mmCIF file of C-alpha atoms in Angstrom:
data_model
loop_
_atom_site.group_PDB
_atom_site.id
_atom_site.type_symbol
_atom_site.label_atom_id
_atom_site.label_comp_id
_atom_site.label_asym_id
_atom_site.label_seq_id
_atom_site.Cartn_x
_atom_site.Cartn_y
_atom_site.Cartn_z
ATOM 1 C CA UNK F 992 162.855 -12.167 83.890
ATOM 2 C CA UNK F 993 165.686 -14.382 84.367
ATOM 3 C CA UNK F 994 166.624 -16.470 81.051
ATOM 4 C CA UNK F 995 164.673 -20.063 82.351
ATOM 5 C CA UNK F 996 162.927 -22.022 79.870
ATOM 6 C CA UNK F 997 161.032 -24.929 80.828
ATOM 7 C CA UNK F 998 159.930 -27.408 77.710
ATOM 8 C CA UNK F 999 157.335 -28.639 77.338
ATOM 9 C CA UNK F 1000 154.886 -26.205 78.879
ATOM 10 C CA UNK F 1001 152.136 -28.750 79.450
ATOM 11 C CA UNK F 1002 152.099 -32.707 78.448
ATOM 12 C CA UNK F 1003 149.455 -35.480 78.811
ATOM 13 C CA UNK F 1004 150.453 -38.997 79.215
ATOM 14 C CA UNK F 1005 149.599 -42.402 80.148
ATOM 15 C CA UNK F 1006 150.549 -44.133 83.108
ATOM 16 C CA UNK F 1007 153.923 -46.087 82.816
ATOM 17 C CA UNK F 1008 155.302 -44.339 80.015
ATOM 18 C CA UNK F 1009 158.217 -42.211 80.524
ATOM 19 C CA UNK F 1010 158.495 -38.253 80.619
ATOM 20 C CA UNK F 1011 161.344 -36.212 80.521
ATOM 21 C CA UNK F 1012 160.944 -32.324 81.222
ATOM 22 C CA UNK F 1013 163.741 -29.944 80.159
ATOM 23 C CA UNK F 1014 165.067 -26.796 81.876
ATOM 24 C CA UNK F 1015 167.307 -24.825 79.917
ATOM 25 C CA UNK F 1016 169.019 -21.451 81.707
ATOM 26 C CA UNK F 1017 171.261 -18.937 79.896
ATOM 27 C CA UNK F 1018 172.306 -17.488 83.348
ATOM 28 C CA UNK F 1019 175.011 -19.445 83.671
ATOM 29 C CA UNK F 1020 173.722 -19.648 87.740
ATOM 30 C CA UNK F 1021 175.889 -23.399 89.562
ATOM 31 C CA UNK F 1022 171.961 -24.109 91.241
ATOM 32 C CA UNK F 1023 169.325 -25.814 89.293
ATOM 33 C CA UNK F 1024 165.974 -27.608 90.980
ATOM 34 C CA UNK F 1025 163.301 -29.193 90.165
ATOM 35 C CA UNK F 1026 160.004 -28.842 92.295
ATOM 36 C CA UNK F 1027 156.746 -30.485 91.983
ATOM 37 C CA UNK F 1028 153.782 -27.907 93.011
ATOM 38 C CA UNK F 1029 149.981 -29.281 94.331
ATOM 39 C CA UNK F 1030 147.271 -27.466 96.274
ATOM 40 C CA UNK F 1031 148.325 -28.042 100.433
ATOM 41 C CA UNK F 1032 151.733 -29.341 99.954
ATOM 42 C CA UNK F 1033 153.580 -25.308 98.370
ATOM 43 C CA UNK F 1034 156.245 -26.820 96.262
ATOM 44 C CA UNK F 1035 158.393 -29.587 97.514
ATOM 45 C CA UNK F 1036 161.577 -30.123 96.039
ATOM 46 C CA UNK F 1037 162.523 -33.268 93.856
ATOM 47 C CA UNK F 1038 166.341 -33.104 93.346
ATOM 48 C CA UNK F 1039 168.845 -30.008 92.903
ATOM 49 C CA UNK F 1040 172.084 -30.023 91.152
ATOM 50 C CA UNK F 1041 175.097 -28.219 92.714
ATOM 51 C CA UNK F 1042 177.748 -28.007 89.243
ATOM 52 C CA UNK F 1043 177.485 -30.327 86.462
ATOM 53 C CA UNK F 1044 177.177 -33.964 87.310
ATOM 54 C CA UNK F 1045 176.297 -32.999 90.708
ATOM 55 C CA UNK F 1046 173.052 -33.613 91.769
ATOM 56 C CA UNK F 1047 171.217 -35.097 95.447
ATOM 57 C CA UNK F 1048 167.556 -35.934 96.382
ATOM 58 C CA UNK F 1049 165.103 -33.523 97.633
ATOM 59 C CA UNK F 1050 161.967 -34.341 99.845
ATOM 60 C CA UNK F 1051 160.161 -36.030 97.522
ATOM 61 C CA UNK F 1052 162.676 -38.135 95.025
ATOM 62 C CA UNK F 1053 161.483 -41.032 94.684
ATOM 63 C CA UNK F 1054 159.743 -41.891 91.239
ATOM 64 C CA UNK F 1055 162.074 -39.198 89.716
ATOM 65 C CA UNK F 1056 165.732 -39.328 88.305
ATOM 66 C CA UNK F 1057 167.374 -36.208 87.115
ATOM 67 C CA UNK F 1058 170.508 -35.406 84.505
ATOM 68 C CA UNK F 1059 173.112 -32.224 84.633
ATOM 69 C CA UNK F 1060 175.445 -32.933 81.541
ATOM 70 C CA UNK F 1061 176.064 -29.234 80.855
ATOM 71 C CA UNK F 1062 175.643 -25.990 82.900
ATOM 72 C CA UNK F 1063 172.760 -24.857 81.215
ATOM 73 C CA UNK F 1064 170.065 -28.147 81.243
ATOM 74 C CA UNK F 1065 168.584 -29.816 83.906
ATOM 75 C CA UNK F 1066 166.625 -32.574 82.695
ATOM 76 C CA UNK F 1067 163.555 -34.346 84.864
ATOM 77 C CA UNK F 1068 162.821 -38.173 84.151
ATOM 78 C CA UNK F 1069 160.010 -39.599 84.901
ATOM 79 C CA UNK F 1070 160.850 -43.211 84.170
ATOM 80 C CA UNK F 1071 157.129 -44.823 84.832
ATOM 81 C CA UNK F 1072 154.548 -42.301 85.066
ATOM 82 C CA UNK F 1073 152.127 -42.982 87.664
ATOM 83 C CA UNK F 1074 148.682 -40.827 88.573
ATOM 84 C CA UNK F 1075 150.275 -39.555 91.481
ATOM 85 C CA UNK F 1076 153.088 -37.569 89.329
ATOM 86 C CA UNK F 1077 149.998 -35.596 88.153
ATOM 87 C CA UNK F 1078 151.227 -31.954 89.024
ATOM 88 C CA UNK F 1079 153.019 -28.867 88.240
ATOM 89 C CA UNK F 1080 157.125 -28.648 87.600
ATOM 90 C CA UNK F 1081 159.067 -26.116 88.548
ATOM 91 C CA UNK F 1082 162.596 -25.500 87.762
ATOM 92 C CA UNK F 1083 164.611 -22.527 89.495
ATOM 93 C CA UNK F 1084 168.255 -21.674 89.468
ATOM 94 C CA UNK F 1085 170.454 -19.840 91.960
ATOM 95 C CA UNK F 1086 173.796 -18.982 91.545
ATOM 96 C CA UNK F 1087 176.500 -18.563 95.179
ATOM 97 C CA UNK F 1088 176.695 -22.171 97.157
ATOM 98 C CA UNK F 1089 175.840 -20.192 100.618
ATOM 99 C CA UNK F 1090 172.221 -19.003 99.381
ATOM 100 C CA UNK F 1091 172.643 -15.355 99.751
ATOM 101 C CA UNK F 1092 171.255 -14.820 96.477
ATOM 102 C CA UNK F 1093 167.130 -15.454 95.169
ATOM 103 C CA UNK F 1094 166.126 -18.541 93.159
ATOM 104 C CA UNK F 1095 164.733 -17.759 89.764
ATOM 105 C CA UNK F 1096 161.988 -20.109 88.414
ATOM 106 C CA UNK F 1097 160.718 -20.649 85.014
ATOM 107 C CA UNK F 1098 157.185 -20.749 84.143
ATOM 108 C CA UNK F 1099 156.071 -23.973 84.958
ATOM 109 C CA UNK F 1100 155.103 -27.387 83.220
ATOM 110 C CA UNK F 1101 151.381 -29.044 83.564
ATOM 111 C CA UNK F 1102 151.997 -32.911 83.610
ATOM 112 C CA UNK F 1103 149.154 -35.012 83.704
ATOM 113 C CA UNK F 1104 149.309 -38.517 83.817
ATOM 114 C CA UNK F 1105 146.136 -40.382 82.922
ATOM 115 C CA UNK A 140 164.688 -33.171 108.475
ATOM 116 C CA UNK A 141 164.215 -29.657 107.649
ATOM 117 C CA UNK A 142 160.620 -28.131 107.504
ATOM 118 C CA UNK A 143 159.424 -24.840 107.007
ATOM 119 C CA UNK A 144 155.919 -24.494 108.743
ATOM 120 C CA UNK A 145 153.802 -21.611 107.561
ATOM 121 C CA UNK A 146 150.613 -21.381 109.822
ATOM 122 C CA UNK A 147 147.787 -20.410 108.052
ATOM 123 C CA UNK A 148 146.998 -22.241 104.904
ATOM 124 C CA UNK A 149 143.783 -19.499 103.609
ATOM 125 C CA UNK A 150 143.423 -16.118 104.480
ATOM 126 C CA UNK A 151 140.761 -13.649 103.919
ATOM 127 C CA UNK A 152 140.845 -10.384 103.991
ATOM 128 C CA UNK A 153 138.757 -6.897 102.998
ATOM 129 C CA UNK A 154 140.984 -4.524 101.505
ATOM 130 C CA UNK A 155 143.163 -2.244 103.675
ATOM 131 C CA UNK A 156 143.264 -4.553 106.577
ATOM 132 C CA UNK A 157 146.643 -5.810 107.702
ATOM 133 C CA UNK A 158 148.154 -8.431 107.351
ATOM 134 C CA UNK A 159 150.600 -10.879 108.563
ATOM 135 C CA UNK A 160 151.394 -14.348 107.722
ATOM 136 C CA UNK A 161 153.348 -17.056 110.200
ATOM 137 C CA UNK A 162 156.793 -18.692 109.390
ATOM 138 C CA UNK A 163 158.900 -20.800 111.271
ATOM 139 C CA UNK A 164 161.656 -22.798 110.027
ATOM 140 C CA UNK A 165 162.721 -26.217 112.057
ATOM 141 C CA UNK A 166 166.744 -26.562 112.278
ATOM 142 C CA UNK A 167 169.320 -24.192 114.004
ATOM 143 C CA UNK A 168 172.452 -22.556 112.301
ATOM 144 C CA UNK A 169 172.682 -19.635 109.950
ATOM 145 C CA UNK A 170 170.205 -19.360 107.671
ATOM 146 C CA UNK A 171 168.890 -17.226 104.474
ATOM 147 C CA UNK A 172 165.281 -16.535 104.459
ATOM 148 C CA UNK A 173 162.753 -15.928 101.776
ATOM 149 C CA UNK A 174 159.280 -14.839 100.824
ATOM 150 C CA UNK A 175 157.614 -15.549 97.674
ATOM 151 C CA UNK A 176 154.508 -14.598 95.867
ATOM 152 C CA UNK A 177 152.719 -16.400 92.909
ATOM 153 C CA UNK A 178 149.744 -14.525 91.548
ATOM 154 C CA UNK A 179 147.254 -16.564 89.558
ATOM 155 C CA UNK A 180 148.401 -18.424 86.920
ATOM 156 C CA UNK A 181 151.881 -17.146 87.307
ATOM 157 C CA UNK A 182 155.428 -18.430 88.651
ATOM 158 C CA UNK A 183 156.859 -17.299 91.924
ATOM 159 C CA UNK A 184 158.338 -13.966 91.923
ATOM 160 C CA UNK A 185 160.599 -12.840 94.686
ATOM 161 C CA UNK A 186 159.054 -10.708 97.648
ATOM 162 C CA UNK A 187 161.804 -10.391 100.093
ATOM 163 C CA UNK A 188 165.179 -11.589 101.642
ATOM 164 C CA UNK A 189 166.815 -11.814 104.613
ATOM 165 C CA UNK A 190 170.881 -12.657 104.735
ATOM 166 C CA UNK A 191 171.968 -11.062 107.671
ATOM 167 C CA UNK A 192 171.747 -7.576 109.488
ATOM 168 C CA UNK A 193 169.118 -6.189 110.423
ATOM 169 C CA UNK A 194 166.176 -8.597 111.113
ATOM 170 C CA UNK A 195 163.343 -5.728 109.522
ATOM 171 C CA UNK A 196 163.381 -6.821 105.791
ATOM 172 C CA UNK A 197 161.468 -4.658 103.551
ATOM 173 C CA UNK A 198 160.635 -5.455 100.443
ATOM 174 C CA UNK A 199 158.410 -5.048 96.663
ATOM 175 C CA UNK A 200 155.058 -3.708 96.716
ATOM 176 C CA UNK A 201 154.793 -2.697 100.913
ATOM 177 C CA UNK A 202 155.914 -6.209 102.104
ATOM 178 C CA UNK A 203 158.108 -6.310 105.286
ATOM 179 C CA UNK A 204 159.517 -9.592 107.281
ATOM 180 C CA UNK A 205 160.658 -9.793 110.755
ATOM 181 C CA UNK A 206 163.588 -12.343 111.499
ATOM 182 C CA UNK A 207 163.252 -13.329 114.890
ATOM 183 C CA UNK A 208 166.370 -15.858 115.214
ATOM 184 C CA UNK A 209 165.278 -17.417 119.155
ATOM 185 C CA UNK A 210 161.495 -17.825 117.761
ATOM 186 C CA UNK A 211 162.952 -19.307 114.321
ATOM 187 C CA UNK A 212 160.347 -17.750 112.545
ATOM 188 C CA UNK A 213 160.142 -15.349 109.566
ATOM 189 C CA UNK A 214 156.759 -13.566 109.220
ATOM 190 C CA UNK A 215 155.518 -11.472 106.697
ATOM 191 C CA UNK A 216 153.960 -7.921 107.193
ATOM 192 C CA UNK A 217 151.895 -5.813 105.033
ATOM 193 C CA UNK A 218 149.983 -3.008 106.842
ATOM 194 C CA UNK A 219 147.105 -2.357 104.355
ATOM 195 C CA UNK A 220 146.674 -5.096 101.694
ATOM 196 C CA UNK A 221 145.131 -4.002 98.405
ATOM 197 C CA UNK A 222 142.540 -6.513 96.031
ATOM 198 C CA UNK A 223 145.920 -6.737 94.067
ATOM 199 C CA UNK A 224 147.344 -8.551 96.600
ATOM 200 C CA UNK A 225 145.360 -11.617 96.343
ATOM 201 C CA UNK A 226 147.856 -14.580 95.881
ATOM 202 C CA UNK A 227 149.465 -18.109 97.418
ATOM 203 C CA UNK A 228 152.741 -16.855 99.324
ATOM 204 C CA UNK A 229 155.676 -18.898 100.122
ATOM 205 C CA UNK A 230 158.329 -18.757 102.918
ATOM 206 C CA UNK A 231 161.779 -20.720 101.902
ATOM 207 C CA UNK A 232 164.637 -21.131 103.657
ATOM 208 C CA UNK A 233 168.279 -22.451 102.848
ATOM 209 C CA UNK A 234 170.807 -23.277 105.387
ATOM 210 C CA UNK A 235 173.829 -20.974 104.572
ATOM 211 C CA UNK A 236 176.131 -23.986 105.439
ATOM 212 C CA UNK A 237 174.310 -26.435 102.283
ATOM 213 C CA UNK A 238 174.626 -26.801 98.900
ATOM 214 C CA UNK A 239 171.844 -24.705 98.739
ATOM 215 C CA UNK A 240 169.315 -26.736 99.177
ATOM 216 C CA UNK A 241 165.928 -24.270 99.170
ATOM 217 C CA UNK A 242 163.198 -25.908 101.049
ATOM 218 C CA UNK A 243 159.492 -23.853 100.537
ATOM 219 C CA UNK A 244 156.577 -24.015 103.127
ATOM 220 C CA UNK A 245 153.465 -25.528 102.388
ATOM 221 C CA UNK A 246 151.824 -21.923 101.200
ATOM 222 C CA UNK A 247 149.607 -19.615 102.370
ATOM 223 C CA UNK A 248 145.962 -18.401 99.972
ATOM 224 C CA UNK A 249 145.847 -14.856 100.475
ATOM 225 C CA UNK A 250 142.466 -13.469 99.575
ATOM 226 C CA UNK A 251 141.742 -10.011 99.434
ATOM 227 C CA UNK A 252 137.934 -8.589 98.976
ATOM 228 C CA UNK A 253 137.504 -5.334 97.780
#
């Protein structure tokens, strides 16, 4: 398996607190995303980074903020929780800029927001 | 905006029937194509790719994909599924001219009853 590590692996919180979810990668891949998973929708994506401090909105951004200070992290904020961020995270990497490669994805992280 | 469409959101199947499950993918240009399979409980693991040449992909465990570039579409081919088999399976797609931004369909439930 690719080196992904997604912390933490599940979390319960309250609405309007704030989460942050952590990928961490010792692939050294350029791509990082973030992708929320629920039943019907497959996974849509949040944001991606491209290189460090390069990041841009996916389908479904809003709500979410994301940080790329070093190759290897990829951090997911969740500034206000709400019920609706209730779902599973994702994180994958990818390494050339023109696709022809796979994503990798880490295991996953349950967030529930109560 | 790109979408990738997959068709059938459940399937059921007995063992050793065949299968094949829709994609079709929404904007024009180059493209790299992928399958993915998550078994229960587990992250998505790499089925197949498509890059360029020729449009009959195979791929892990007796998966194939057709590229059919004038139909836009993607499909995924197995000609005897096994109980084993039962899973959610994603087509993605990333435009070979963007930052490699991987968009997923929506999913498809494969069941398979021995």
């Amino acid at each position: 398996d690719a080196g992904i590590t997604q912390s933490p692996r599940h979390k319960v919180t309250e609405t309007g607190t704030p989460v942050t979810l952590r990928c961490h990668q010792t692939e050294n891949h350029r791509y990082m995303y973030w992708y929320r998973q629920d039943p019907g929708h497959g996974l849509r994506l949040i944001h991606y980074s491209y290189g460090v401090k390069d990041t841009d909105k996916g389908e479904v951004s809003d709500g979410y903020s994301v940080s790329r200070s070093k190759t290897e992290d990829f951090l997911l904020t969740l500034e206000s929780a709400t019920s609706s961020q209730t779902s599973v995270y994702f994180c994958a990497i990818s390494e050339t800029d023109r696709g022809n490669t796979e994503a990798f994805f880490g295991q996953g992280t349950r967030l529930t927001v109560v | 905006a790109q979408s990738v469409s997959q068709h059938n959101h459940h399937v059921i199947l007995s063992e050793a029937a065949s299968l094949e499950l829709g994609c079709n993918y929404s904007y024009g240009g180059t493209v790299n194509l992928f399958w993915y399979v998550q078994y229960p409980g587990q992250h998505l693991q790499l089925l197949l790719k498509y890059f360029s040449g020729d449009p009959l992909v195979k791929g892990i465990k007796g998966f194939e994909a057709e590229f059919i570039k004038s139909k836009f579409s993607f499909n995924l081919r197995k000609p005897s599924v096994q109980w084993s088999d039962t899973a959610e399976y994603f087509c993605a797609v990333v435009r070979s001219s963007n930052t490699g931004k991987l968009i997923f369909g929506q999913g498809t439930t494969l069941q398979v009853k021995p």
